[in-house]
């Protein structure tokens, strides 16, 4: 709570210092809570402030965020905080996003984390995204030792027809315990009823670990899943945003064990390119790939989450 109060002071000072300078200032807030079938709970709450670099461009911005972290599980509990500086900048058809974080958790100490992403559209209606991310592995054993991962991914999607889009992701994760993971994802989406925002999709994932069977987080020798789903996404003028939901089901296979998998999500988010923003989602995944705990049988795993974020402008 002290950390959140400190963030509120930073936020207030930022607003006071820029209120008369015609700088488009905003406040931000975030909340996330997740639980899994191993009774591991992760919760974070954040507050911060920032400014847009132009009064009519809400893509380019600079901000500071202070986050309080809380983790709990059977026989385990710890807390911490994270200070993040983040910035976004557009370059024609491309946009760059970056952030750097200093995280402090009582169970292991401090870690420097961060992310950088470059995304844009190439000729031929191909969207491309290159991303680097370093973050904590959020399982009780990993948080005891301060395990992190560094992810390098390249994603692309292509509109084959106005209704049919294919997408793919390839990447690698380097864990600080010397485990390495190669990953691949494919997805095909077809809009069935455009006016209703109704679409059908199929997706597949695969990854393999160089040091499988570790006791710090879920690390199978090989993991595959194949799912199909239905999604609805509608504009709601009264909410000044979009309402969407999906439900999916399929099969997963981890370490030779095959089991059913399913998931769903409900989400509300504001229209893009606005000075204000909100995003609220709640969902569930039974895929063992969704979390980092250690399910004894992959089909027994469940991961539930609720998250929310808001940006409020002062101009």
CSV table of C-alpha atoms in Angstrom, one decimal, residues 131-307:
chain,number,residue,atom,x,y,z
A,131,UNK,CA,9.4,-8.4,-29.9
A,132,UNK,CA,11.9,-8.9,-27.0
A,133,UNK,CA,10.7,-9.4,-23.5
A,134,UNK,CA,12.4,-10.2,-20.1
A,135,UNK,CA,10.1,-11.0,-17.2
A,136,UNK,CA,9.7,-13.1,-14.0
A,137,UNK,CA,8.6,-16.7,-14.1
A,138,UNK,CA,5.6,-16.6,-11.8
A,139,UNK,CA,5.5,-19.9,-10.0
A,140,UNK,CA,6.3,-20.4,-6.3
A,141,UNK,CA,9.6,-22.2,-6.8
A,142,UNK,CA,10.7,-19.8,-9.5
A,143,UNK,CA,9.9,-16.7,-7.4
A,144,UNK,CA,11.9,-18.2,-4.5
A,145,UNK,CA,15.0,-18.2,-6.7
A,146,UNK,CA,14.2,-15.2,-8.9
A,147,UNK,CA,14.0,-17.1,-12.2
A,148,UNK,CA,13.5,-14.9,-15.3
A,149,UNK,CA,12.9,-15.6,-19.0
A,150,UNK,CA,14.0,-13.7,-22.1
A,151,UNK,CA,11.7,-14.1,-25.1
A,152,UNK,CA,12.5,-13.3,-28.7
A,153,UNK,CA,9.5,-13.6,-31.0
A,154,UNK,CA,8.6,-12.7,-34.6
A,155,UNK,CA,4.9,-12.6,-35.6
A,156,UNK,CA,3.2,-12.1,-38.9
A,157,UNK,CA,-0.3,-12.1,-40.2
A,158,UNK,CA,-1.6,-12.0,-43.8
A,159,UNK,CA,-5.1,-11.2,-45.1
A,160,UNK,CA,-5.7,-13.7,-47.8
A,161,UNK,CA,-9.2,-12.4,-48.4
A,162,UNK,CA,-11.3,-9.7,-46.6
A,163,UNK,CA,-12.7,-12.5,-44.4
A,164,UNK,CA,-9.8,-14.9,-44.1
A,165,UNK,CA,-6.6,-14.2,-42.2
A,166,UNK,CA,-3.7,-16.5,-41.3
A,167,UNK,CA,-1.1,-15.7,-38.6
A,168,UNK,CA,2.0,-17.2,-37.2
A,169,UNK,CA,4.6,-16.8,-34.4
A,170,UNK,CA,8.1,-18.2,-34.1
A,171,UNK,CA,10.4,-17.6,-31.2
A,172,UNK,CA,12.7,-18.7,-28.4
A,173,UNK,CA,12.7,-18.3,-24.7
A,174,UNK,CA,15.9,-18.4,-22.7
A,175,UNK,CA,15.4,-19.0,-19.0
A,176,UNK,CA,17.9,-17.9,-16.4
A,177,UNK,CA,18.2,-21.5,-15.2
A,178,UNK,CA,19.8,-22.4,-18.6
A,179,UNK,CA,16.7,-24.0,-20.0
A,180,UNK,CA,15.8,-23.0,-23.6
A,181,UNK,CA,12.5,-23.3,-25.3
A,182,UNK,CA,11.7,-23.1,-29.0
A,183,UNK,CA,8.1,-22.2,-29.8
A,184,UNK,CA,5.8,-22.0,-32.9
A,185,UNK,CA,2.1,-20.9,-33.2
A,186,UNK,CA,-0.2,-20.9,-36.1
A,187,UNK,CA,-3.8,-19.5,-36.4
A,188,UNK,CA,-6.4,-19.2,-39.1
A,189,UNK,CA,-9.4,-17.0,-38.7
A,190,UNK,CA,-12.5,-16.8,-40.9
A,191,UNK,CA,-15.2,-14.1,-40.6
A,192,UNK,CA,-18.6,-15.9,-41.0
A,193,UNK,CA,-21.0,-13.0,-40.4
A,194,UNK,CA,-19.3,-9.7,-40.8
A,195,UNK,CA,-22.2,-7.5,-39.4
A,196,UNK,CA,-22.3,-9.6,-36.3
A,197,UNK,CA,-18.5,-9.8,-35.9
A,198,UNK,CA,-18.8,-13.6,-35.8
A,199,UNK,CA,-15.8,-15.6,-36.8
A,200,UNK,CA,-14.4,-19.2,-36.5
A,201,UNK,CA,-10.8,-20.0,-35.9
A,202,UNK,CA,-8.4,-22.9,-35.6
A,203,UNK,CA,-5.0,-22.7,-33.9
A,204,UNK,CA,-2.0,-24.9,-33.0
A,205,UNK,CA,1.0,-24.5,-30.7
A,206,UNK,CA,4.2,-26.4,-30.2
A,207,UNK,CA,7.2,-25.9,-28.0
A,208,UNK,CA,10.0,-28.0,-26.6
A,209,UNK,CA,12.4,-27.5,-23.7
A,210,UNK,CA,16.1,-28.2,-23.7
A,211,UNK,CA,16.0,-29.2,-20.0
A,212,UNK,CA,12.6,-30.8,-19.5
A,213,UNK,CA,11.2,-32.0,-16.2
A,214,UNK,CA,12.6,-29.1,-14.1
A,215,UNK,CA,11.0,-28.4,-10.7
A,216,UNK,CA,10.8,-24.6,-10.9
A,217,UNK,CA,8.1,-24.3,-13.6
A,218,UNK,CA,6.2,-26.3,-16.2
A,219,UNK,CA,8.8,-27.5,-18.6
A,220,UNK,CA,7.8,-30.5,-20.7
A,221,UNK,CA,10.0,-32.4,-23.1
A,222,UNK,CA,7.5,-31.4,-25.8
A,223,UNK,CA,4.1,-29.7,-25.8
A,224,UNK,CA,1.4,-29.5,-28.5
A,225,UNK,CA,-2.2,-28.3,-28.6
A,226,UNK,CA,-4.8,-27.9,-31.3
A,227,UNK,CA,-7.9,-25.9,-30.7
A,228,UNK,CA,-10.9,-24.6,-32.6
A,229,UNK,CA,-13.1,-21.7,-31.4
A,230,UNK,CA,-15.8,-19.2,-32.1
A,231,UNK,CA,-15.5,-15.5,-31.5
A,232,UNK,CA,-17.9,-12.6,-31.5
A,233,UNK,CA,-16.8,-8.9,-31.5
A,234,UNK,CA,-19.3,-6.1,-31.6
A,235,UNK,CA,-19.1,-2.3,-31.5
A,236,UNK,CA,-21.1,-0.7,-28.7
A,237,UNK,CA,-21.6,3.0,-29.1
A,238,UNK,CA,-22.8,3.5,-25.5
A,239,UNK,CA,-19.6,2.0,-24.2
A,240,UNK,CA,-17.5,3.9,-26.8
A,241,UNK,CA,-15.7,0.6,-27.5
A,242,UNK,CA,-15.9,-3.1,-28.4
A,243,UNK,CA,-17.4,-6.1,-26.6
A,244,UNK,CA,-15.9,-9.5,-27.5
A,245,UNK,CA,-16.1,-13.1,-26.3
A,246,UNK,CA,-14.6,-16.4,-27.4
A,247,UNK,CA,-15.0,-20.0,-26.5
A,248,UNK,CA,-12.6,-22.7,-27.7
A,249,UNK,CA,-11.8,-26.4,-27.2
A,250,UNK,CA,-9.4,-29.0,-28.4
A,251,UNK,CA,-6.7,-31.4,-27.4
A,252,UNK,CA,-3.2,-31.0,-25.8
A,253,UNK,CA,-0.3,-33.5,-25.5
A,254,UNK,CA,2.5,-32.9,-23.0
A,255,UNK,CA,5.2,-35.5,-22.3
A,256,UNK,CA,3.1,-38.1,-24.2
A,257,UNK,CA,-0.1,-37.5,-22.1
A,258,UNK,CA,-3.1,-36.4,-24.2
A,259,UNK,CA,-6.0,-34.6,-22.6
A,260,UNK,CA,-8.8,-32.2,-23.5
A,261,UNK,CA,-8.3,-28.5,-23.3
A,262,UNK,CA,-10.7,-25.5,-23.4
A,263,UNK,CA,-10.9,-21.8,-22.7
A,264,UNK,CA,-13.1,-18.8,-22.8
A,265,UNK,CA,-12.8,-15.0,-22.4
A,266,UNK,CA,-15.1,-12.0,-22.2
A,267,UNK,CA,-13.6,-8.6,-22.9
A,268,UNK,CA,-14.6,-4.9,-23.1
A,269,UNK,CA,-12.1,-2.4,-24.6
A,270,UNK,CA,-12.3,1.2,-25.8
A,271,UNK,CA,-12.0,2.3,-29.5
A,272,UNK,CA,-8.3,2.8,-30.5
A,273,UNK,CA,-6.5,6.1,-31.0
A,274,UNK,CA,-8.3,7.9,-28.2
A,275,UNK,CA,-6.7,9.9,-25.4
A,276,UNK,CA,-8.6,7.8,-22.9
A,277,UNK,CA,-8.6,4.1,-22.8
A,278,UNK,CA,-10.0,1.1,-20.9
A,279,UNK,CA,-9.6,-2.6,-21.2
A,280,UNK,CA,-11.3,-5.2,-19.0
A,281,UNK,CA,-11.2,-9.0,-19.4
A,282,UNK,CA,-12.0,-12.2,-17.5
A,283,UNK,CA,-11.3,-15.7,-18.7
A,284,UNK,CA,-10.2,-19.3,-18.1
A,285,UNK,CA,-7.7,-21.6,-19.7
A,286,UNK,CA,-7.3,-25.3,-19.0
A,287,UNK,CA,-4.2,-25.5,-21.2
A,288,UNK,CA,-1.1,-26.4,-19.3
A,289,UNK,CA,0.7,-24.0,-21.6
A,290,UNK,CA,-1.3,-21.1,-20.1
A,291,UNK,CA,0.6,-21.1,-16.8
A,292,UNK,CA,3.9,-21.8,-15.1
A,293,UNK,CA,2.9,-24.0,-12.2
A,294,UNK,CA,3.5,-27.7,-12.2
A,295,UNK,CA,0.3,-29.7,-13.0
A,296,UNK,CA,0.8,-33.4,-12.2
A,297,UNK,CA,-1.5,-34.2,-15.1
A,298,UNK,CA,-1.8,-31.6,-17.8
A,299,UNK,CA,-5.6,-32.1,-18.2
A,300,UNK,CA,-6.1,-31.2,-14.5
A,301,UNK,CA,-4.7,-27.7,-14.9
A,302,UNK,CA,-6.9,-24.5,-14.8
A,303,UNK,CA,-5.8,-20.9,-15.0
A,304,UNK,CA,-8.4,-18.2,-14.2
A,305,UNK,CA,-7.7,-14.4,-14.6
A,306,UNK,CA,-9.3,-11.0,-14.4
A,307,UNK,CA,-7.5,-7.9,-15.6
